[in-house]
Coordinates of C-alpha atoms in Angstrom, one line a residue:
M1 CA -264.1 -44.2 -41.2
R2 CA -264.4 -42.0 -44.3
R3 CA -266.8 -39.7 -42.4
E4 CA -264.2 -39.2 -39.7
M5 CA -261.5 -38.4 -42.2
K6 CA -263.6 -35.7 -43.7
K7 CA -264.3 -34.2 -40.3
L8 CA -260.5 -34.2 -39.5
S9 CA -259.7 -32.6 -42.9
A10 CA -262.2 -29.8 -42.3
S11 CA -260.8 -29.1 -38.8
I12 CA -257.2 -28.9 -40.2
K13 CA -258.4 -26.4 -42.9
S14 CA -260.1 -24.2 -40.4
G15 CA -257.1 -24.2 -38.1
A16 CA -254.8 -23.3 -40.9
I17 CA -257.0 -20.4 -42.0
A18 CA -257.1 -19.1 -38.5
L19 CA -253.3 -19.3 -38.1
V20 CA -252.8 -17.4 -41.4
F21 CA -255.1 -14.6 -40.2
L22 CA -253.4 -14.5 -36.8
I23 CA -249.9 -14.1 -38.5
I24 CA -251.2 -11.3 -40.8
G25 CA -252.7 -9.4 -37.9
F26 CA -249.5 -9.7 -35.8
E27 CA -247.3 -8.4 -38.7
S28 CA -249.7 -5.5 -39.4
A29 CA -249.6 -4.4 -35.8
S30 CA -245.8 -4.6 -35.7
F31 CA -245.5 -2.5 -38.9
M32 CA -247.8 0.2 -37.6
G33 CA -245.9 0.3 -34.3
R34 CA -242.6 0.9 -36.1
M35 CA -244.1 3.6 -38.3
L36 CA -245.5 5.5 -35.3
G37 CA -242.2 5.1 -33.4
R38 CA -240.3 6.9 -36.3
S39 CA -242.7 9.8 -36.6
V40 CA -243.3 10.6 -33.0
L41 CA -240.5 10.9 -30.4
P42 CA -241.8 10.7 -26.8
Q43 CA -241.2 13.9 -24.8
N44 CA -239.2 12.0 -22.2
V45 CA -236.8 10.5 -24.7
I46 CA -233.7 12.6 -25.6
D47 CA -232.5 12.5 -29.2
T48 CA -228.8 11.6 -29.0
S49 CA -228.1 11.5 -32.7
P50 CA -224.9 13.5 -33.6
A51 CA -225.4 17.1 -34.8
R52 CA -224.3 18.1 -38.3
S53 CA -221.2 20.2 -38.7
T54 CA -221.7 23.7 -40.1
D55 CA -219.4 26.3 -41.5
A56 CA -219.6 28.2 -38.3
D57 CA -218.5 25.1 -36.4
K58 CA -215.4 24.7 -38.6
D59 CA -214.4 28.4 -38.5
T60 CA -213.4 29.0 -34.8
S61 CA -213.1 32.7 -35.4
V62 CA -216.8 33.3 -36.2
L63 CA -218.9 34.3 -33.2
S64 CA -222.1 32.4 -32.6
P65 CA -225.2 34.5 -32.1
T66 CA -225.7 32.7 -28.8
I67 CA -222.3 33.7 -27.5
S68 CA -222.3 36.3 -24.8
P69 CA -219.2 38.2 -23.6
V70 CA -218.0 37.6 -20.1
R71 CA -215.5 39.6 -18.1
S72 CA -212.4 37.6 -17.2
S73 CA -211.3 37.5 -13.6
T74 CA -207.6 37.7 -14.6
R75 CA -207.7 41.1 -16.4
S76 CA -210.1 43.9 -16.1
D77 CA -209.9 44.6 -19.9
E78 CA -210.1 41.0 -21.0
V79 CA -213.3 39.9 -22.7
R80 CA -213.9 36.2 -23.0
Y81 CA -216.1 34.8 -25.7
V82 CA -217.2 31.2 -25.1
R83 CA -218.9 29.1 -27.8
P84 CA -221.6 26.7 -26.6
S85 CA -220.1 23.4 -25.4
G86 CA -220.8 20.4 -27.6
K87 CA -219.2 17.9 -30.0
F88 CA -218.3 20.6 -32.5
G89 CA -218.1 23.6 -30.2
R90 CA -214.9 25.4 -29.3
R91 CA -214.0 28.0 -26.7
Y92 CA -211.9 31.0 -27.6
E93 CA -211.0 34.3 -25.9
T94 CA -210.1 37.8 -26.9
F95 CA -207.3 39.4 -24.9
D96 CA -204.1 41.5 -25.2
F97 CA -201.3 39.5 -26.6
N98 CA -197.9 39.8 -28.4
P99 CA -197.7 37.5 -31.4
N100 CA -194.0 37.4 -31.0
T101 CA -194.1 35.8 -27.6
A102 CA -197.6 34.2 -27.3
T103 CA -197.4 30.6 -26.2
L104 CA -199.0 27.7 -27.9
E105 CA -201.8 27.6 -25.3
E106 CA -202.5 31.4 -25.7
L107 CA -202.7 31.1 -29.5
Q108 CA -205.2 28.3 -29.1
R109 CA -207.2 30.4 -26.7
L110 CA -207.4 33.1 -29.3
G111 CA -209.1 30.6 -31.7
L112 CA -206.3 29.0 -33.6
S113 CA -206.2 25.2 -33.9
E114 CA -203.1 23.4 -32.4
K115 CA -201.7 22.9 -35.9
Q116 CA -202.2 26.6 -36.8
A117 CA -200.6 27.7 -33.5
W118 CA -197.6 25.6 -34.2
S119 CA -197.3 27.3 -37.6
I120 CA -196.9 30.7 -35.8
I121 CA -194.3 29.3 -33.4
N122 CA -192.3 27.6 -36.2
Y123 CA -192.3 30.9 -38.1
R124 CA -190.9 32.7 -35.1
E125 CA -188.3 30.0 -34.4
K126 CA -187.0 30.4 -38.0
G127 CA -186.4 34.1 -37.4
G128 CA -189.7 35.5 -38.5
R129 CA -191.1 38.5 -36.6
F130 CA -194.3 40.4 -36.4
R131 CA -193.3 44.1 -36.3
R132 CA -196.8 45.6 -36.8
P133 CA -200.3 44.2 -36.1
G134 CA -200.9 44.0 -39.8
D135 CA -198.1 41.5 -40.1
F136 CA -200.1 39.0 -38.0
A137 CA -203.0 39.4 -40.5
R138 CA -200.7 38.3 -43.4
S139 CA -200.0 34.9 -41.8
Y140 CA -201.8 32.3 -43.9
V141 CA -203.2 30.6 -40.8
V142 CA -204.9 33.7 -39.5
S143 CA -208.4 34.2 -41.0
D144 CA -209.9 37.6 -41.7
S145 CA -212.6 37.1 -39.1
L146 CA -210.1 36.2 -36.4
Y147 CA -207.9 39.2 -37.2
E148 CA -210.8 41.6 -37.1
R149 CA -211.7 40.2 -33.7
V150 CA -208.2 40.5 -32.2
K151 CA -206.5 43.4 -34.1
D152 CA -207.1 46.0 -31.3
H153 CA -205.6 43.6 -28.8
I154 CA -202.3 43.0 -30.6
V155 CA -199.5 44.6 -28.4
I156 CA -196.1 44.7 -29.9
P157 CA -193.7 46.8 -27.7
P158 CA -191.6 49.4 -29.6
V159 CA -187.9 49.2 -29.6
D160 CA -186.2 51.7 -27.2
I161 CA -183.2 52.9 -29.1
N162 CA -181.6 54.0 -25.9
A163 CA -181.8 50.5 -24.3
A164 CA -181.9 48.1 -27.3
D165 CA -178.9 45.8 -27.9
S166 CA -177.5 45.0 -31.3
A167 CA -179.8 42.1 -32.0
A168 CA -183.0 44.1 -31.3
L169 CA -181.8 47.0 -33.6
D170 CA -180.7 44.5 -36.3
D171 CA -184.3 43.2 -36.3
L172 CA -185.7 46.6 -37.3
P173 CA -186.7 46.9 -41.0
G174 CA -183.8 48.2 -43.1
I175 CA -181.3 47.8 -40.3
G176 CA -178.6 45.2 -40.7
P177 CA -175.5 44.5 -38.6
Y178 CA -173.7 47.6 -39.9
F179 CA -176.4 50.1 -39.0
A180 CA -177.1 48.4 -35.7
S181 CA -173.5 48.9 -34.7
R182 CA -173.5 52.5 -35.9
I183 CA -176.6 53.2 -33.9
L184 CA -174.9 51.9 -30.8
E185 CA -171.8 53.9 -31.4
Y186 CA -173.6 57.1 -32.1
R187 CA -175.7 56.6 -29.0
K188 CA -172.5 56.5 -26.9
E189 CA -171.2 59.7 -28.6
L190 CA -174.5 61.5 -27.9
H191 CA -174.7 60.3 -24.3
G192 CA -178.0 58.8 -25.4
Y193 CA -180.6 59.8 -28.0
S194 CA -182.9 62.7 -27.2
Y195 CA -185.2 62.4 -30.2
K196 CA -185.7 59.8 -33.0
E197 CA -184.5 62.1 -35.8
Q198 CA -181.0 61.9 -34.5
L199 CA -180.7 58.6 -36.3
M200 CA -180.5 60.5 -39.5
D201 CA -177.2 62.1 -38.4
I202 CA -175.7 58.7 -39.1
Y203 CA -174.0 58.5 -42.5
N204 CA -176.3 57.0 -45.2
F205 CA -179.2 56.8 -42.7
D206 CA -181.6 58.7 -44.9
E207 CA -185.2 59.8 -44.5
E208 CA -186.6 56.8 -46.3
K209 CA -184.9 54.4 -44.0
F210 CA -186.1 56.5 -41.0
K211 CA -189.7 56.5 -42.2
G212 CA -189.6 52.8 -42.5
L213 CA -189.1 52.3 -38.8
E214 CA -190.2 55.6 -37.2
D215 CA -193.4 54.0 -35.8
L216 CA -191.5 51.0 -34.4
I217 CA -189.1 52.9 -32.1
V218 CA -189.2 55.1 -29.0
V219 CA -186.6 57.1 -27.2
G220 CA -186.3 56.0 -23.6
P221 CA -184.5 57.7 -20.7
S222 CA -180.9 58.7 -21.1
E223 CA -178.3 60.6 -19.1
P224 CA -178.3 64.3 -19.9
F225 CA -175.4 65.9 -21.7
L226 CA -173.6 68.1 -19.1
L227 CA -173.1 71.1 -21.5
W228 CA -172.6 73.6 -18.6
S229 CA -170.2 71.6 -16.5
L230 CA -168.1 69.3 -18.6
P231 CA -164.5 70.3 -19.3
E232 CA -163.3 71.2 -22.7
D233 CA -161.9 67.8 -23.7
S234 CA -165.2 66.1 -22.9
L235 CA -167.3 68.7 -24.6
A236 CA -165.3 68.2 -27.8
L237 CA -166.3 64.5 -27.9
H238 CA -169.9 65.4 -28.6
P239 CA -171.0 65.2 -32.3
Y240 CA -172.3 68.7 -32.4
I241 CA -169.3 70.4 -30.8
D242 CA -165.8 70.5 -32.2
R243 CA -162.7 71.4 -30.3
H244 CA -162.8 75.1 -31.1
T245 CA -166.5 75.3 -30.1
A246 CA -165.7 73.5 -26.9
R247 CA -163.0 76.0 -26.0
S248 CA -165.4 78.9 -26.8
I249 CA -168.2 77.4 -24.6
V250 CA -165.8 77.1 -21.6
L251 CA -164.8 80.7 -22.1
Y252 CA -168.4 81.8 -22.3
R253 CA -169.2 80.0 -19.1
E254 CA -166.3 81.7 -17.3
N255 CA -167.3 85.2 -18.4
T256 CA -171.1 85.1 -18.5
P257 CA -173.6 85.1 -15.6
R258 CA -175.2 81.7 -15.0
E259 CA -178.7 83.0 -15.8
E260 CA -177.6 83.8 -19.3
W261 CA -176.4 80.3 -20.1
S262 CA -178.5 78.9 -23.0
V263 CA -178.0 77.3 -26.4
S264 CA -179.7 80.2 -28.0
K265 CA -177.3 82.6 -26.3
L266 CA -174.4 80.5 -27.6
Q267 CA -175.8 80.9 -31.1
S268 CA -176.3 84.6 -30.7
A269 CA -172.7 84.9 -29.6
G270 CA -171.5 83.1 -32.7
I271 CA -170.2 80.1 -30.8
L272 CA -172.6 77.6 -32.3
K273 CA -173.7 77.4 -35.9
S274 CA -177.5 77.5 -36.4
G275 CA -177.7 73.9 -37.5
D276 CA -175.7 72.6 -34.5
A277 CA -177.6 74.9 -32.2
A278 CA -181.0 73.5 -33.4
K279 CA -179.8 69.9 -32.9
L280 CA -178.2 70.7 -29.5
S281 CA -181.3 72.5 -28.3
G282 CA -183.4 69.3 -28.7
C283 CA -181.0 67.3 -26.5
R284 CA -181.3 66.6 -22.9
L285 CA -178.9 69.0 -21.3
E286 CA -177.9 69.9 -17.8

């Protein structure tokens, strides 16, 4: 009986030792497998871990080196720059636009975020206006890199002083309601502006005020002043012609061949003063 117990005890010890070695071997194999799995990624497995954001990803106005320009199908002069698609990628375009009328969608296409685009629109709704391209650069939501990319595509139409209403004129720098109304009144007296400098004929409209808006205005079409056919009373309503001058012009027309009718001839005849003649010669006449 004692001999059998000794044999059983020896068998149990042997089995326990074998089980311990088996467990150690299994754990070692598992550990090595995990280590190899971390260091080597099989070629047929795609790494789907999220990419890290970079400064270029955050700044939508910075062109990526992998971006290539593509001609738009909507405009022959529109160049579209598309960032690579991805979690952090954005798409933006470069095209002609007016910052005073660009829509939310167009501002976002330029590279502004939705929040930044709304800032531009809110500024306009509160009465703000971009008069020159440089005004767009001064907006706090427009980065230097974005402005450098779009500055040559900013199109702000000038104000036609022969067609503008009071509101459009009032919006010009240095022009308030008073000067806006005077510009309209003087336009009527002149039968339309013929050149920009005629604005300085208006009382207190000095050269400094004119220089502040000269690049923002144009002189569009207007009806010609009928110097050689209007009656005396109508001629006398023109700012450069008083009643005595108007009468003299009518007499000159009645007693001078048609081929000799000119502003310079009126000056030579002593009918027009040199200053009035110089101003009148720049007008659109018939």
